[in-house]
Amino acid sequence: MRKVISALSLTGLLAAAALLLAPSAQAAGYVYVGMYPSAAACDAAGKDYVARGQAVSYFCDATPTAARLSIWV
């Protein structure tokens, strides 16, 4: 019985390690790109990333003095 449990545990650990190391197992998400002087400049830059196919979508976090651009890759 111990050998069966040990073998199953080892198989589970190997499967988990393979998932962690595989590039396709890594989750996509928003990546910070940079700061822009206005929300309009940030929006234009985000649209440009999407138009060039470098991002799926984008998000601008605007403040009164600047805007932070993050893109979904």
mmCIF file of N, CA and C in Angstrom:
data_model
loop_
_atom_site.group_PDB
_atom_site.id
_atom_site.type_symbol
_atom_site.label_atom_id
_atom_site.label_comp_id
_atom_site.label_asym_id
_atom_site.label_seq_id
_atom_site.Cartn_x
_atom_site.Cartn_y
_atom_site.Cartn_z
ATOM 1 N N MET A 1 0.807 -1.185 0.000
ATOM 2 C CA MET A 1 0.000 0.000 0.000
ATOM 3 C C MET A 1 0.866 1.271 0.000
ATOM 4 N N ARG A 2 1.973 1.239 0.736
ATOM 5 C CA ARG A 2 2.873 2.393 0.769
ATOM 6 C C ARG A 2 3.471 2.661 -0.602
ATOM 7 N N LYS A 3 3.805 1.595 -1.344
ATOM 8 C CA LYS A 3 4.387 1.773 -2.669
ATOM 9 C C LYS A 3 3.397 2.433 -3.611
ATOM 10 N N VAL A 4 2.119 2.087 -3.515
ATOM 11 C CA VAL A 4 1.092 2.680 -4.373
ATOM 12 C C VAL A 4 0.942 4.167 -4.053
ATOM 13 N N ILE A 5 0.853 4.492 -2.774
ATOM 14 C CA ILE A 5 0.717 5.898 -2.367
ATOM 15 C C ILE A 5 1.958 6.687 -2.765
ATOM 16 N N SER A 6 3.124 6.120 -2.584
ATOM 17 C CA SER A 6 4.365 6.788 -2.956
ATOM 18 C C SER A 6 4.428 7.024 -4.463
ATOM 19 N N ALA A 7 4.031 6.027 -5.251
ATOM 20 C CA ALA A 7 4.048 6.173 -6.713
ATOM 21 C C ALA A 7 3.060 7.234 -7.167
ATOM 22 N N LEU A 8 1.875 7.259 -6.565
ATOM 23 C CA LEU A 8 0.884 8.272 -6.921
ATOM 24 C C LEU A 8 1.352 9.667 -6.533
ATOM 25 N N SER A 9 1.993 9.783 -5.395
ATOM 26 C CA SER A 9 2.515 11.079 -4.961
ATOM 27 C C SER A 9 3.599 11.579 -5.905
ATOM 28 N N LEU A 10 4.495 10.677 -6.287
ATOM 29 C CA LEU A 10 5.562 11.058 -7.212
ATOM 30 C C LEU A 10 5.001 11.469 -8.562
ATOM 31 N N THR A 11 4.005 10.733 -9.056
ATOM 32 C CA THR A 11 3.376 11.073 -10.331
ATOM 33 C C THR A 11 2.712 12.446 -10.245
ATOM 34 N N GLY A 12 2.042 12.726 -9.142
ATOM 35 C CA GLY A 12 1.403 14.024 -8.958
ATOM 36 C C GLY A 12 2.400 15.160 -8.903
ATOM 37 N N LEU A 13 3.507 14.945 -8.228
ATOM 38 C CA LEU A 13 4.542 15.973 -8.161
ATOM 39 C C LEU A 13 5.167 16.237 -9.527
ATOM 40 N N LEU A 14 5.420 15.187 -10.284
ATOM 41 C CA LEU A 14 5.985 15.361 -11.621
ATOM 42 C C LEU A 14 5.022 16.094 -12.542
ATOM 43 N N ALA A 15 3.744 15.776 -12.460
ATOM 44 C CA ALA A 15 2.743 16.458 -13.283
ATOM 45 C C ALA A 15 2.655 17.934 -12.911
ATOM 46 N N ALA A 16 2.681 18.237 -11.624
ATOM 47 C CA ALA A 16 2.631 19.629 -11.184
ATOM 48 C C ALA A 16 3.868 20.400 -11.647
ATOM 49 N N ALA A 17 5.029 19.783 -11.571
ATOM 50 C CA ALA A 17 6.260 20.442 -12.027
ATOM 51 C C ALA A 17 6.210 20.701 -13.520
ATOM 52 N N ALA A 18 5.682 19.754 -14.286
ATOM 53 C CA ALA A 18 5.588 19.936 -15.738
ATOM 54 C C ALA A 18 4.662 21.103 -16.071
ATOM 55 N N LEU A 19 3.563 21.237 -15.348
ATOM 56 C CA LEU A 19 2.651 22.354 -15.598
ATOM 57 C C LEU A 19 3.285 23.692 -15.251
ATOM 58 N N LEU A 20 4.058 23.728 -14.191
ATOM 59 C CA LEU A 20 4.698 24.986 -13.801
ATOM 60 C C LEU A 20 5.783 25.411 -14.775
ATOM 61 N N LEU A 21 6.464 24.451 -15.361
ATOM 62 C CA LEU A 21 7.570 24.771 -16.259
ATOM 63 C C LEU A 21 7.141 24.990 -17.695
ATOM 64 N N ALA A 22 5.981 24.524 -18.086
ATOM 65 C CA ALA A 22 5.531 24.645 -19.470
ATOM 66 C C ALA A 22 5.140 26.090 -19.767
ATOM 67 N N PRO A 23 5.602 26.649 -20.891
ATOM 68 C CA PRO A 23 5.252 28.030 -21.234
ATOM 69 C C PRO A 23 3.749 28.221 -21.408
ATOM 70 N N SER A 24 3.049 27.230 -21.925
ATOM 71 C CA SER A 24 1.618 27.377 -22.142
ATOM 72 C C SER A 24 0.839 27.387 -20.838
ATOM 73 N N ALA A 25 1.453 26.959 -19.769
ATOM 74 C CA ALA A 25 0.766 26.937 -18.481
ATOM 75 C C ALA A 25 0.818 28.293 -17.787
ATOM 76 N N GLN A 26 1.631 29.207 -18.288
ATOM 77 C CA GLN A 26 1.731 30.514 -17.673
ATOM 78 C C GLN A 26 0.519 31.355 -18.063
ATOM 79 N N ALA A 27 -0.069 31.991 -17.104
ATOM 80 C CA ALA A 27 -1.270 32.781 -17.348
ATOM 81 C C ALA A 27 -0.915 34.119 -17.982
ATOM 82 N N ALA A 28 -1.760 34.552 -18.882
ATOM 83 C CA ALA A 28 -1.603 35.877 -19.473
ATOM 84 C C ALA A 28 -2.198 36.896 -18.512
ATOM 85 N N GLY A 29 -1.806 38.128 -18.664
ATOM 86 C CA GLY A 29 -2.352 39.167 -17.805
ATOM 87 C C GLY A 29 -1.896 40.540 -18.242
ATOM 88 N N TYR A 30 -2.286 41.538 -17.473
ATOM 89 C CA TYR A 30 -1.887 42.909 -17.787
ATOM 90 C C TYR A 30 -0.426 43.127 -17.414
ATOM 91 N N VAL A 31 0.283 43.789 -18.316
ATOM 92 C CA VAL A 31 1.698 44.111 -18.115
ATOM 93 C C VAL A 31 1.841 45.627 -18.199
ATOM 94 N N TYR A 32 2.480 46.200 -17.199
ATOM 95 C CA TYR A 32 2.719 47.648 -17.175
ATOM 96 C C TYR A 32 3.662 48.033 -18.310
ATOM 97 N N VAL A 33 3.270 49.061 -19.061
ATOM 98 C CA VAL A 33 4.086 49.515 -20.188
ATOM 99 C C VAL A 33 4.758 50.846 -19.884
ATOM 100 N N GLY A 34 4.014 51.801 -19.367
ATOM 101 C CA GLY A 34 4.628 53.096 -19.082
ATOM 102 C C GLY A 34 3.628 54.149 -18.667
ATOM 103 N N MET A 35 4.153 55.328 -18.375
ATOM 104 C CA MET A 35 3.340 56.478 -17.978
ATOM 105 C C MET A 35 3.230 57.448 -19.152
ATOM 106 N N TYR A 36 2.070 58.095 -19.249
ATOM 107 C CA TYR A 36 1.820 59.066 -20.309
ATOM 108 C C TYR A 36 1.313 60.357 -19.682
ATOM 109 N N PRO A 37 1.520 61.490 -20.358
ATOM 110 C CA PRO A 37 1.171 62.777 -19.755
ATOM 111 C C PRO A 37 -0.332 63.032 -19.630
ATOM 112 N N SER A 38 -1.150 62.280 -20.373
ATOM 113 C CA SER A 38 -2.591 62.484 -20.300
ATOM 114 C C SER A 38 -3.316 61.174 -20.605
ATOM 115 N N ALA A 39 -4.600 61.144 -20.279
ATOM 116 C CA ALA A 39 -5.414 59.964 -20.575
ATOM 117 C C ALA A 39 -5.552 59.769 -22.085
ATOM 118 N N ALA A 40 -5.615 60.861 -22.836
ATOM 119 C CA ALA A 40 -5.736 60.768 -24.290
ATOM 120 C C ALA A 40 -4.482 60.147 -24.912
ATOM 121 N N ALA A 41 -3.312 60.541 -24.423
ATOM 122 C CA ALA A 41 -2.057 59.972 -24.936
ATOM 123 C C ALA A 41 -1.957 58.496 -24.576
ATOM 124 N N CYS A 42 -2.392 58.145 -23.391
ATOM 125 C CA CYS A 42 -2.387 56.753 -22.954
ATOM 126 C C CYS A 42 -3.330 55.927 -23.826
ATOM 127 N N ASP A 43 -4.514 56.445 -24.084
ATOM 128 C CA ASP A 43 -5.501 55.757 -24.913
ATOM 129 C C ASP A 43 -4.972 55.547 -26.335
ATOM 130 N N ALA A 44 -4.344 56.562 -26.893
ATOM 131 C CA ALA A 44 -3.778 56.442 -28.239
ATOM 132 C C ALA A 44 -2.677 55.389 -28.284
ATOM 133 N N ALA A 45 -1.831 55.365 -27.275
ATOM 134 C CA ALA A 45 -0.752 54.383 -27.225
ATOM 135 C C ALA A 45 -1.320 52.968 -27.062
ATOM 136 N N GLY A 46 -2.347 52.819 -26.234
ATOM 137 C CA GLY A 46 -2.980 51.518 -26.051
ATOM 138 C C GLY A 46 -3.602 51.013 -27.337
ATOM 139 N N LYS A 47 -4.290 51.893 -28.053
ATOM 140 C CA LYS A 47 -4.889 51.518 -29.341
ATOM 141 C C LYS A 47 -3.810 51.112 -30.336
ATOM 142 N N ASP A 48 -2.667 51.781 -30.297
ATOM 143 C CA ASP A 48 -1.565 51.457 -31.193
ATOM 144 C C ASP A 48 -1.014 50.057 -30.905
ATOM 145 N N TYR A 49 -0.861 49.704 -29.631
ATOM 146 C CA TYR A 49 -0.393 48.357 -29.269
ATOM 147 C C TYR A 49 -1.346 47.289 -29.805
ATOM 148 N N VAL A 50 -2.652 47.538 -29.675
ATOM 149 C CA VAL A 50 -3.646 46.578 -30.154
ATOM 150 C C VAL A 50 -3.628 46.503 -31.679
ATOM 151 N N ALA A 51 -3.542 47.647 -32.347
ATOM 152 C CA ALA A 51 -3.531 47.674 -33.813
ATOM 153 C C ALA A 51 -2.323 46.936 -34.393
ATOM 154 N N ARG A 52 -1.176 47.016 -33.715
ATOM 155 C CA ARG A 52 0.033 46.333 -34.188
ATOM 156 C C ARG A 52 0.054 44.862 -33.803
ATOM 157 N N GLY A 53 -0.940 44.410 -33.043
ATOM 158 C CA GLY A 53 -1.010 43.012 -32.643
ATOM 159 C C GLY A 53 -0.099 42.657 -31.484
ATOM 160 N N GLN A 54 0.402 43.642 -30.769
ATOM 161 C CA GLN A 54 1.273 43.392 -29.626
ATOM 162 C C GLN A 54 0.500 43.211 -28.331
ATOM 163 N N ALA A 55 -0.800 43.487 -28.364
ATOM 164 C CA ALA A 55 -1.640 43.335 -27.178
ATOM 165 C C ALA A 55 -3.040 42.945 -27.607
ATOM 166 N N VAL A 56 -3.739 42.263 -26.719
ATOM 167 C CA VAL A 56 -5.127 41.904 -26.973
ATOM 168 C C VAL A 56 -6.037 43.071 -26.581
ATOM 169 N N SER A 57 -5.738 43.690 -25.463
ATOM 170 C CA SER A 57 -6.463 44.866 -24.998
ATOM 171 C C SER A 57 -5.528 45.700 -24.124
ATOM 172 N N TYR A 58 -6.032 46.814 -23.649
ATOM 173 C CA TYR A 58 -5.209 47.685 -22.814
ATOM 174 C C TYR A 58 -6.064 48.337 -21.745
ATOM 175 N N PHE A 59 -5.407 48.929 -20.759
ATOM 176 C CA PHE A 59 -6.083 49.614 -19.667
ATOM 177 C C PHE A 59 -5.278 50.844 -19.288
ATOM 178 N N CYS A 60 -5.945 51.978 -19.227
ATOM 179 C CA CYS A 60 -5.307 53.216 -18.784
ATOM 180 C C CYS A 60 -5.849 53.592 -17.415
ATOM 181 N N ASP A 61 -4.961 53.727 -16.468
ATOM 182 C CA ASP A 61 -5.312 54.172 -15.123
ATOM 183 C C ASP A 61 -4.938 55.640 -15.040
ATOM 184 N N ALA A 62 -5.939 56.520 -15.192
ATOM 185 C CA ALA A 62 -5.674 57.957 -15.295
ATOM 186 C C ALA A 62 -5.734 58.645 -13.929
ATOM 187 N N THR A 63 -4.815 59.590 -13.748
ATOM 188 C CA THR A 63 -4.811 60.490 -12.603
ATOM 189 C C THR A 63 -4.900 61.910 -13.165
ATOM 190 N N PRO A 64 -5.050 62.924 -12.348
ATOM 191 C CA PRO A 64 -5.123 64.289 -12.881
ATOM 192 C C PRO A 64 -3.859 64.735 -13.628
ATOM 193 N N THR A 65 -2.709 64.146 -13.318
ATOM 194 C CA THR A 65 -1.468 64.615 -13.936
ATOM 195 C C THR A 65 -0.810 63.631 -14.882
ATOM 196 N N ALA A 66 -1.278 62.374 -14.920
ATOM 197 C CA ALA A 66 -0.638 61.370 -15.780
ATOM 198 C C ALA A 66 -1.586 60.186 -15.971
ATOM 199 N N ALA A 67 -1.175 59.261 -16.809
ATOM 200 C CA ALA A 67 -1.947 58.025 -17.021
ATOM 201 C C ALA A 67 -0.985 56.863 -17.167
ATOM 202 N N ARG A 68 -1.329 55.772 -16.541
ATOM 203 C CA ARG A 68 -0.488 54.575 -16.563
ATOM 204 C C ARG A 68 -1.084 53.564 -17.548
ATOM 205 N N LEU A 69 -0.294 53.108 -18.506
ATOM 206 C CA LEU A 69 -0.766 52.159 -19.517
ATOM 207 C C LEU A 69 -0.327 50.752 -19.170
ATOM 208 N N SER A 70 -1.288 49.828 -19.191
ATOM 209 C CA SER A 70 -1.015 48.409 -19.026
ATOM 210 C C SER A 70 -1.676 47.697 -20.201
ATOM 211 N N ILE A 71 -0.995 46.714 -20.773
ATOM 212 C CA ILE A 71 -1.548 45.986 -21.908
ATOM 213 C C ILE A 71 -1.775 44.525 -21.529
ATOM 214 N N TRP A 72 -2.780 43.903 -22.142
ATOM 215 C CA TRP A 72 -3.086 42.495 -21.936
ATOM 216 C C TRP A 72 -2.341 41.715 -23.006
ATOM 217 N N VAL A 73 -1.416 40.860 -22.581
ATOM 218 C CA VAL A 73 -0.622 40.068 -23.536
ATOM 219 C C VAL A 73 -0.994 38.612 -23.475
#
